[in-house]
Amino acid sequence: MPLSYLHPIVGAATVALLFYAGSLGLRSRNVRRGKAELLQRHRRIAPVAFGFNLVSWIFGLLSVWTLRPDLELAASMHLRIGSALVLVLGAAYACSRSMSSLNRRNIHVALGSVGLLLAVAQVFFGLQITP
């Protein structure tokens, strides 16, 4: 069943992209030189990473439904964490649309950081059910 490995491969690429986008945002908070460039790259890449995450979540559901009869649909901790990750990153994206206040910026950073922690947990629980 080589097709059942497609979601784990896409998921790994998605997590790597999420960490790259997150690292750009976090690094921009701690530097003065190059801050504008880091933020600009973060603004370009983070929505793409969120989109990949959403597609990977949908593809994971479809792959369990069609390719993994050994797994019960929507019953794993991997799916629960993935769902939380989509919601948290969606909230971070929504919050990023207006970064004029310090509160919104801090909330955005907190949501992004929680998203990265959820991505680590997602990898851990995903490895347990990899075919």
XYZ file of C-alpha atoms in Angstrom:
131
model
C 0.000 0.000 0.000
C 2.476 2.721 -1.076
C -0.352 5.255 -1.424
C -0.977 5.099 2.328
C 2.506 6.606 2.864
C 1.571 9.749 0.951
C -0.109 11.459 3.921
C 2.871 10.891 6.259
C 5.235 12.298 3.622
C 3.032 15.343 2.977
C 2.584 15.739 6.736
C 6.340 15.729 7.339
C 6.842 18.375 4.654
C 4.020 20.423 6.175
C 5.520 20.277 9.670
C 8.907 21.308 8.273
C 7.279 24.275 6.517
C 5.400 25.217 9.701
C 8.645 25.223 11.668
C 10.391 27.298 9.025
C 7.561 29.860 9.022
C 7.524 29.900 12.822
C 11.285 30.323 13.012
C 11.087 33.347 10.721
C 8.504 34.976 12.983
C 10.371 34.171 16.183
C 13.744 35.278 14.819
C 12.240 38.588 13.711
C 11.358 39.370 17.327
C 14.972 39.113 18.474
C 16.919 40.981 15.779
C 17.176 44.534 14.577
C 19.081 44.010 11.358
C 17.069 42.104 8.802
C 13.875 42.203 10.858
C 11.788 43.605 7.998
C 13.018 40.899 5.613
C 12.297 38.117 8.116
C 8.792 39.464 8.739
C 8.140 39.785 5.025
C 9.178 36.161 4.433
C 7.064 35.097 7.435
C 4.044 36.945 5.981
C 4.522 35.196 2.645
C 5.249 31.682 3.905
C 3.011 31.345 6.986
C -0.297 31.409 5.036
C 1.126 28.805 2.650
C 2.143 26.643 5.622
C -1.366 27.021 7.058
C -2.855 26.021 3.701
C -0.611 22.968 3.526
C -1.654 22.069 7.062
C -5.342 22.306 6.158
C -4.836 20.214 3.009
C -2.821 17.655 4.962
C -5.595 17.439 7.583
C -8.221 16.822 4.887
C -5.969 14.354 3.116
C -5.374 12.512 6.394
C -9.107 12.069 6.897
C -9.526 10.861 3.325
C -6.589 8.475 3.561
C -7.947 6.842 6.722
C -11.404 6.598 5.174
C -10.218 5.108 1.871
C -6.823 3.495 2.485
C -6.645 2.460 6.139
C -9.452 0.048 7.085
C -7.355 -0.920 10.117
C -8.014 2.531 11.646
C -11.304 3.920 12.871
C -12.170 7.226 11.202
C -11.806 10.253 13.495
C -10.868 8.185 16.542
C -7.144 8.795 16.898
C -5.301 11.296 19.054
C -3.409 12.204 15.880
C -6.620 13.520 14.317
C -7.632 15.387 17.474
C -4.290 17.129 17.666
C -4.381 17.818 13.934
C -7.813 19.386 14.330
C -6.566 21.536 17.201
C -3.573 22.521 15.080
C -5.816 23.653 12.223
C -7.929 25.700 14.648
C -4.957 27.281 16.436
C -3.165 28.167 13.205
C -6.421 29.485 11.763
C -6.823 31.728 14.799
C -3.198 32.885 14.447
C -3.854 33.693 10.798
C -7.053 35.587 11.636
C -5.220 37.487 14.354
C -2.439 38.405 11.929
C -4.807 40.345 9.701
C -4.591 43.280 12.112
C -1.333 43.439 14.028
C -1.707 47.071 15.060
C -2.049 46.431 18.790
C 0.505 44.860 21.095
C -2.176 42.508 22.456
C -2.892 41.089 19.012
C 0.799 40.631 18.288
C 1.295 38.814 21.599
C -1.756 36.628 20.992
C -0.466 35.847 17.491
C 2.926 34.812 18.904
C 1.291 32.685 21.613
C -0.980 30.953 19.098
C 1.952 30.325 16.752
C 4.016 28.877 19.591
C 1.163 26.602 20.658
C 0.838 25.575 17.015
C 4.479 24.522 16.900
C 4.065 22.473 20.089
C 0.976 20.821 18.619
C 2.953 20.042 15.455
C 5.542 18.182 17.552
C 2.774 16.187 19.243
C 1.222 15.579 15.827
C 4.435 13.967 14.613
C 4.692 11.823 17.746
C 1.144 10.490 17.510
C 1.328 10.174 13.743
C 4.370 7.912 13.937
C 2.382 5.534 16.144
C -0.176 4.889 13.382
C 2.112 5.071 10.344
C 1.501 2.017 8.140
